């Protein structure tokens, strides 16, 4: 188990947690500690680079529309190409390549701009929340919210793009399982960033990153009230209370059964006894 130093414990009084890192905190706390507290890194995977590229191009497309100066899907697509060929961090492409990823990114970007974006009424795109401090837990949440959408009644909700090889089933259903905690955190951050209540269901824009056109699917899914599991109540603590307890104790247990327990994804894989 990774225990933090006394200096770290002092710093943990005001721990910043990136919303995007929360799933990893509960997947393998020891790996989360190595990356988020110790600052250790592994190169980004090709899969993550592809997701980042799609976020960049679709974000450019939607942001321009929200600002009232729309650009074409082709113009916005350049952001995906740039992200793949000039990444701002090391990428371990392994069996993939920037060229292969580009073809998938451009196909999904085109589909998104033609089929999904025109159906959405976005109020904000890539809104940043620098800090949301929950003082009684000693946690400060931070992150960027993909989108805030407005539903038919005018209520606001967050929308998040999720890419992956199993993001959308052949029947067109989006895999929402496992995203609740992160989306709930984005809801809290969005309320701080735009200073308006978020009451509509959290929306997942699923993008299946298959190689063939048939396997490049896009669909919408929703999660109602994801905050229940994050915040909890008097009888049942939520994920944030569990996170606070872990941070307070300084004990970050390892989980060798994590799907990402491997040399490519964990910066302390070589020294972690738990996975041996
Ligand atoms: S090697 Fe596996 S168990 Fe150990 S910290 Fe890394 S992911 Fe967790």
Short mmCIF file of C-alpha atoms and ligand atoms in Angstrom, two decimals:
data_model
loop_
_atom_site.label_atom_id
_atom_site.label_comp_id
_atom_site.label_asym_id
_atom_site.label_seq_id
_atom_site.Cartn_x
_atom_site.Cartn_y
_atom_site.Cartn_z
CA UNK A 1 0.00 0.00 0.00
CA UNK A 2 1.27 3.49 -0.79
CA UNK A 3 1.45 5.72 2.27
CA UNK A 4 2.07 9.42 1.80
CA UNK A 5 4.78 11.42 3.57
CA UNK A 6 4.02 13.88 6.34
CA UNK A 7 4.63 16.77 3.92
CA UNK A 8 2.14 15.24 1.54
CA UNK A 9 -0.40 14.79 4.33
CA UNK A 10 -0.04 18.49 5.15
CA UNK A 11 -0.59 19.33 1.50
CA UNK A 12 -3.53 16.96 1.38
CA UNK A 13 -5.44 19.42 3.59
CA UNK A 14 -6.33 21.15 0.35
CA UNK A 15 -6.11 18.34 -2.16
CA UNK A 16 -6.98 19.26 -5.71
CA UNK A 17 -8.73 16.42 -7.53
CA UNK A 18 -9.19 16.61 -11.27
CA UNK A 19 -12.68 15.36 -12.13
CA UNK A 20 -11.25 13.28 -14.95
CA UNK A 21 -9.01 11.42 -12.47
CA UNK A 22 -11.80 10.31 -10.10
CA UNK A 23 -12.54 7.00 -11.86
CA UNK A 24 -8.86 6.08 -11.54
CA UNK A 25 -8.89 6.94 -7.85
CA UNK A 26 -11.45 4.20 -7.26
CA UNK A 27 -10.00 1.81 -9.84
CA UNK A 28 -6.53 1.66 -8.28
CA UNK A 29 -5.94 4.26 -5.54
CA UNK A 30 -2.26 3.40 -5.49
CA UNK A 31 -1.87 4.21 -9.19
CA UNK A 32 -3.92 7.41 -8.71
CA UNK A 33 -1.60 8.48 -5.89
CA UNK A 34 1.48 7.82 -8.05
CA UNK A 35 0.10 9.92 -10.90
CA UNK A 36 -1.87 12.66 -9.17
CA UNK A 37 0.10 13.20 -5.96
CA UNK A 38 3.62 12.12 -6.94
CA UNK A 39 3.26 13.44 -10.50
CA UNK A 40 4.59 10.27 -12.16
CA UNK A 41 3.55 9.65 -15.75
CA UNK A 42 3.30 7.03 -18.46
CA UNK A 43 2.99 8.01 -22.13
CA UNK A 44 -0.59 8.56 -23.31
CA UNK A 45 -2.03 5.51 -25.11
CA UNK A 46 -3.01 5.70 -28.77
CA UNK A 47 -6.61 5.17 -27.66
CA UNK A 48 -6.45 8.19 -25.35
CA UNK A 49 -4.79 10.27 -28.07
CA UNK A 50 -7.64 9.41 -30.43
CA UNK A 51 -10.21 10.46 -27.82
CA UNK A 52 -8.36 13.70 -27.19
CA UNK A 53 -8.27 14.47 -30.92
CA UNK A 54 -12.03 13.93 -31.28
CA UNK A 55 -12.65 16.15 -28.27
CA UNK A 56 -10.49 18.87 -29.85
CA UNK A 57 -12.24 18.93 -33.24
CA UNK A 58 -15.82 18.54 -32.03
CA UNK A 59 -15.08 21.11 -29.30
CA UNK A 60 -13.88 23.59 -31.92
CA UNK A 61 -17.02 22.98 -33.99
CA UNK A 62 -19.45 23.39 -31.08
CA UNK A 63 -17.61 26.30 -29.45
CA UNK A 64 -17.79 28.29 -32.68
CA UNK A 65 -21.54 27.68 -32.89
CA UNK A 66 -22.10 28.73 -29.27
CA UNK A 67 -20.09 31.90 -29.90
CA UNK A 68 -22.32 32.70 -32.89
CA UNK A 69 -19.52 32.34 -35.48
CA UNK A 70 -20.04 28.83 -36.84
CA UNK A 71 -17.28 27.08 -38.78
CA UNK A 72 -17.63 24.11 -41.11
CA UNK A 73 -17.02 20.53 -40.00
CA UNK A 74 -14.04 20.43 -42.37
CA UNK A 75 -12.49 23.52 -40.80
CA UNK A 76 -12.95 22.12 -37.30
CA UNK A 77 -11.48 18.76 -38.33
CA UNK A 78 -8.03 20.36 -38.48
CA UNK A 79 -7.94 20.39 -34.69
CA UNK A 80 -8.11 16.56 -34.63
CA UNK A 81 -5.33 16.26 -37.20
CA UNK A 82 -3.14 18.67 -35.24
CA UNK A 83 -3.76 16.85 -31.98
CA UNK A 84 -2.75 13.52 -33.49
CA UNK A 85 0.31 14.63 -35.43
CA UNK A 86 1.55 17.27 -32.99
CA UNK A 87 0.51 15.87 -29.59
CA UNK A 88 1.38 17.96 -26.54
CA UNK A 89 2.58 14.88 -24.63
CA UNK A 90 4.30 11.58 -25.43
CA UNK A 91 2.10 8.94 -27.07
CA UNK A 92 2.71 5.20 -27.03
CA UNK A 93 1.03 4.16 -30.29
CA UNK A 94 1.90 0.44 -29.98
CA UNK A 95 -0.31 -1.29 -32.61
CA UNK A 96 -1.95 1.98 -33.68
CA UNK A 97 -0.53 4.92 -35.61
CA UNK A 98 -1.40 8.61 -35.98
CA UNK A 99 -2.53 7.89 -39.56
CA UNK A 100 -4.89 5.10 -38.52
CA UNK A 101 -6.24 7.21 -35.66
CA UNK A 102 -6.72 10.17 -38.01
CA UNK A 103 -8.98 8.21 -40.31
CA UNK A 104 -11.17 7.10 -37.37
CA UNK A 105 -11.18 10.58 -35.80
CA UNK A 106 -12.21 12.29 -39.04
CA UNK A 107 -14.99 9.78 -39.71
CA UNK A 108 -16.46 10.19 -36.23
CA UNK A 109 -15.98 13.95 -36.28
CA UNK A 110 -17.90 14.18 -39.55
CA UNK A 111 -20.72 12.01 -38.21
CA UNK A 112 -20.92 14.02 -35.01
CA UNK A 113 -21.10 17.36 -36.82
CA UNK A 114 -23.75 16.08 -39.25
CA UNK A 115 -25.93 13.91 -37.00
CA UNK A 116 -25.54 14.92 -33.35
CA UNK A 117 -24.46 18.56 -33.09
CA UNK A 118 -27.49 19.93 -35.02
CA UNK A 119 -29.81 18.19 -32.52
CA UNK A 120 -28.17 19.71 -29.44
CA UNK A 121 -28.74 23.12 -27.88
CA UNK A 122 -25.48 23.86 -26.09
CA UNK A 123 -25.22 26.64 -23.53
CA UNK A 124 -21.47 26.19 -22.92
CA UNK A 125 -18.60 24.24 -24.44
CA UNK A 126 -15.44 23.31 -22.55
CA UNK A 127 -16.30 25.49 -19.56
CA UNK A 128 -13.49 25.48 -17.01
CA UNK A 129 -13.97 25.30 -13.27
CA UNK A 130 -10.67 26.22 -11.61
CA UNK A 131 -11.74 25.27 -8.10
CA UNK A 132 -14.75 23.98 -6.24
CA UNK A 133 -13.73 23.54 -2.62
CA UNK A 134 -15.68 21.23 -0.35
CA UNK A 135 -14.08 22.41 2.87
CA UNK A 136 -15.56 19.87 5.27
CA UNK A 137 -14.06 17.09 3.15
CA UNK A 138 -10.76 18.87 2.47
CA UNK A 139 -11.21 18.40 -1.26
CA UNK A 140 -11.04 20.90 -4.11
CA UNK A 141 -12.47 19.67 -7.39
CA UNK A 142 -11.27 21.06 -10.68
CA UNK A 143 -11.81 20.27 -14.35
CA UNK A 144 -13.25 21.19 -17.71
CA UNK A 145 -16.85 20.35 -18.56
CA UNK A 146 -17.24 19.07 -22.14
CA UNK A 147 -20.65 20.64 -22.75
CA UNK A 148 -23.65 22.10 -20.95
CA UNK A 149 -26.85 21.46 -22.91
CA UNK A 150 -30.35 22.91 -22.64
CA UNK A 151 -33.25 20.46 -22.88
CA UNK A 152 -36.71 21.06 -24.36
CA UNK A 153 -37.97 22.61 -21.10
CA UNK A 154 -34.99 24.95 -20.80
CA UNK A 155 -33.35 22.94 -17.99
CA UNK A 156 -29.55 22.63 -18.15
CA UNK A 157 -27.57 19.40 -18.03
CA UNK A 158 -24.00 18.37 -18.70
CA UNK A 159 -23.01 16.38 -21.79
CA UNK A 160 -19.77 14.43 -22.07
CA UNK A 161 -18.20 12.75 -25.09
CA UNK A 162 -16.98 9.22 -24.39
CA UNK A 163 -14.94 7.45 -27.03
CA UNK A 164 -13.89 3.82 -27.03
CA UNK A 165 -14.04 0.44 -28.71
CA UNK A 166 -17.17 -0.53 -26.74
CA UNK A 167 -18.79 2.90 -26.36
CA UNK A 168 -21.91 2.09 -28.42
CA UNK A 169 -23.41 -1.36 -28.93
CA UNK A 170 -24.48 -2.72 -32.31
CA UNK A 171 -28.06 -2.00 -31.19
CA UNK A 172 -27.13 1.68 -30.80
CA UNK A 173 -27.08 1.75 -27.00
CA UNK A 174 -24.48 3.90 -25.28
CA UNK A 175 -22.49 2.30 -22.49
CA UNK A 176 -23.16 4.65 -19.57
CA UNK A 177 -22.09 2.24 -16.81
CA UNK A 178 -18.98 3.40 -14.98
CA UNK A 179 -19.29 7.07 -15.96
CA UNK A 180 -21.65 8.19 -13.17
CA UNK A 181 -19.08 9.49 -10.67
CA UNK A 182 -17.23 11.52 -13.24
CA UNK A 183 -20.42 12.98 -14.70
CA UNK A 184 -21.71 13.83 -11.23
CA UNK A 185 -18.47 15.70 -10.56
CA UNK A 186 -18.90 17.59 -13.82
CA UNK A 187 -22.39 18.59 -12.71
CA UNK A 188 -20.98 20.14 -9.53
CA UNK A 189 -18.23 21.87 -11.50
CA UNK A 190 -20.68 23.14 -14.12
CA UNK A 191 -22.88 24.76 -11.48
CA UNK A 192 -19.83 26.61 -10.20
CA UNK A 193 -18.53 27.51 -13.66
CA UNK A 194 -21.76 28.88 -15.10
CA UNK A 195 -23.49 29.79 -11.82
CA UNK A 196 -26.75 28.09 -12.81
CA UNK A 197 -28.44 24.93 -11.52
CA UNK A 198 -27.89 21.69 -13.43
CA UNK A 199 -31.11 19.69 -13.23
CA UNK A 200 -31.45 17.79 -16.52
CA UNK A 201 -30.03 14.23 -16.78
CA UNK A 202 -26.32 13.87 -17.55
CA UNK A 203 -25.92 13.09 -21.23
CA UNK A 204 -23.26 10.80 -22.70
CA UNK A 205 -22.32 11.22 -26.36
CA UNK A 206 -20.96 7.75 -27.08
CA UNK A 207 -18.55 7.33 -29.99
CA UNK A 208 -17.49 3.83 -30.96
CA UNK A 209 -13.96 4.02 -32.38
CA UNK A 210 -14.03 0.98 -34.67
CA UNK A 211 -11.86 0.75 -37.76
CA UNK A 212 -14.68 0.04 -40.21
CA UNK A 213 -17.50 2.45 -41.01
CA UNK A 214 -20.00 -0.03 -39.53
CA UNK A 215 -18.15 -0.02 -36.22
CA UNK A 216 -17.92 3.78 -36.06
CA UNK A 217 -21.18 4.42 -34.24
CA UNK A 218 -22.44 7.51 -32.43
CA UNK A 219 -25.43 7.63 -30.09
CA UNK A 220 -26.76 9.49 -27.04
CA UNK A 221 -27.32 8.01 -23.59
CA UNK A 222 -28.39 9.55 -20.28
CA UNK A 223 -27.79 9.04 -16.57
CA UNK A 224 -30.41 10.42 -14.21
CA UNK A 225 -29.26 11.87 -10.86
CA UNK A 226 -25.63 10.72 -10.94
CA UNK A 227 -24.90 12.93 -7.92
CA UNK A 228 -26.58 10.53 -5.49
CA UNK A 229 -23.61 8.15 -5.63
CA UNK A 230 -21.08 10.97 -5.45
CA UNK A 231 -22.44 12.90 -2.51
CA UNK A 232 -24.25 10.18 -0.53
CA UNK A 233 -26.39 10.87 2.50
CA UNK A 234 -26.40 10.38 6.27
CA UNK A 235 -26.89 6.62 5.98
CA UNK A 236 -24.66 5.93 3.03
CA UNK A 237 -21.48 7.87 2.35
CA UNK A 238 -20.86 8.88 -1.25
CA UNK A 239 -17.70 8.56 -3.28
CA UNK A 240 -16.42 11.96 -2.16
CA UNK A 241 -16.59 10.89 1.49
CA UNK A 242 -14.65 7.74 0.62
CA UNK A 243 -12.11 9.82 -1.28
CA UNK A 244 -11.76 12.20 1.66
CA UNK A 245 -11.21 9.29 4.06
CA UNK A 246 -8.50 7.88 1.81
CA UNK A 247 -6.78 11.26 1.51
CA UNK A 248 -7.00 11.85 5.25
CA UNK A 249 -5.52 8.45 6.10
CA UNK A 250 -2.86 8.72 3.41
CA UNK A 251 -3.40 5.02 2.62
CA UNK A 252 -3.87 4.31 -1.08
CA UNK A 253 -4.43 0.60 -1.58
CA UNK A 254 -3.36 -1.13 -4.80
CA UNK A 255 -5.76 -3.02 -7.03
CA UNK A 256 -3.87 -5.57 -9.15
CA UNK A 257 -7.20 -6.67 -10.66
CA UNK A 258 -7.60 -3.28 -12.34
CA UNK A 259 -7.99 -3.51 -16.12
CA UNK A 260 -5.21 -0.92 -16.35
CA UNK A 261 -2.76 -2.79 -14.11
CA UNK A 262 0.08 -2.96 -16.60
CA UNK A 263 3.38 -1.42 -17.57
CA UNK A 264 1.80 0.82 -20.21
CA UNK A 265 -0.67 2.43 -17.85
CA UNK A 266 0.92 2.42 -14.40
CA UNK A 267 4.07 4.44 -13.64
CA UNK A 268 4.92 2.31 -10.56
CA UNK A 269 4.27 -1.07 -12.18
CA UNK A 270 7.93 -2.10 -11.83
CA UNK A 271 8.02 -1.45 -8.09
CA UNK A 272 4.48 -2.38 -7.03
CA UNK A 273 4.50 -5.57 -5.00
CA UNK A 274 0.75 -6.04 -5.22
CA UNK A 275 0.76 -7.03 -8.88
CA UNK A 276 3.45 -9.72 -8.47
S1 LIG B 1 0.94 -2.10 -10.57
FE1 LIG B 1 -1.27 -2.49 -10.64
S2 LIG B 1 -1.89 -2.65 -8.49
FE2 LIG B 1 0.11 -1.69 -8.51
S3 LIG B 1 -0.34 0.49 -8.47
FE3 LIG B 1 -0.08 -0.11 -10.62
S4 LIG B 1 -2.17 -0.56 -11.34
FE4 LIG B 1 -2.23 -0.55 -9.12
#
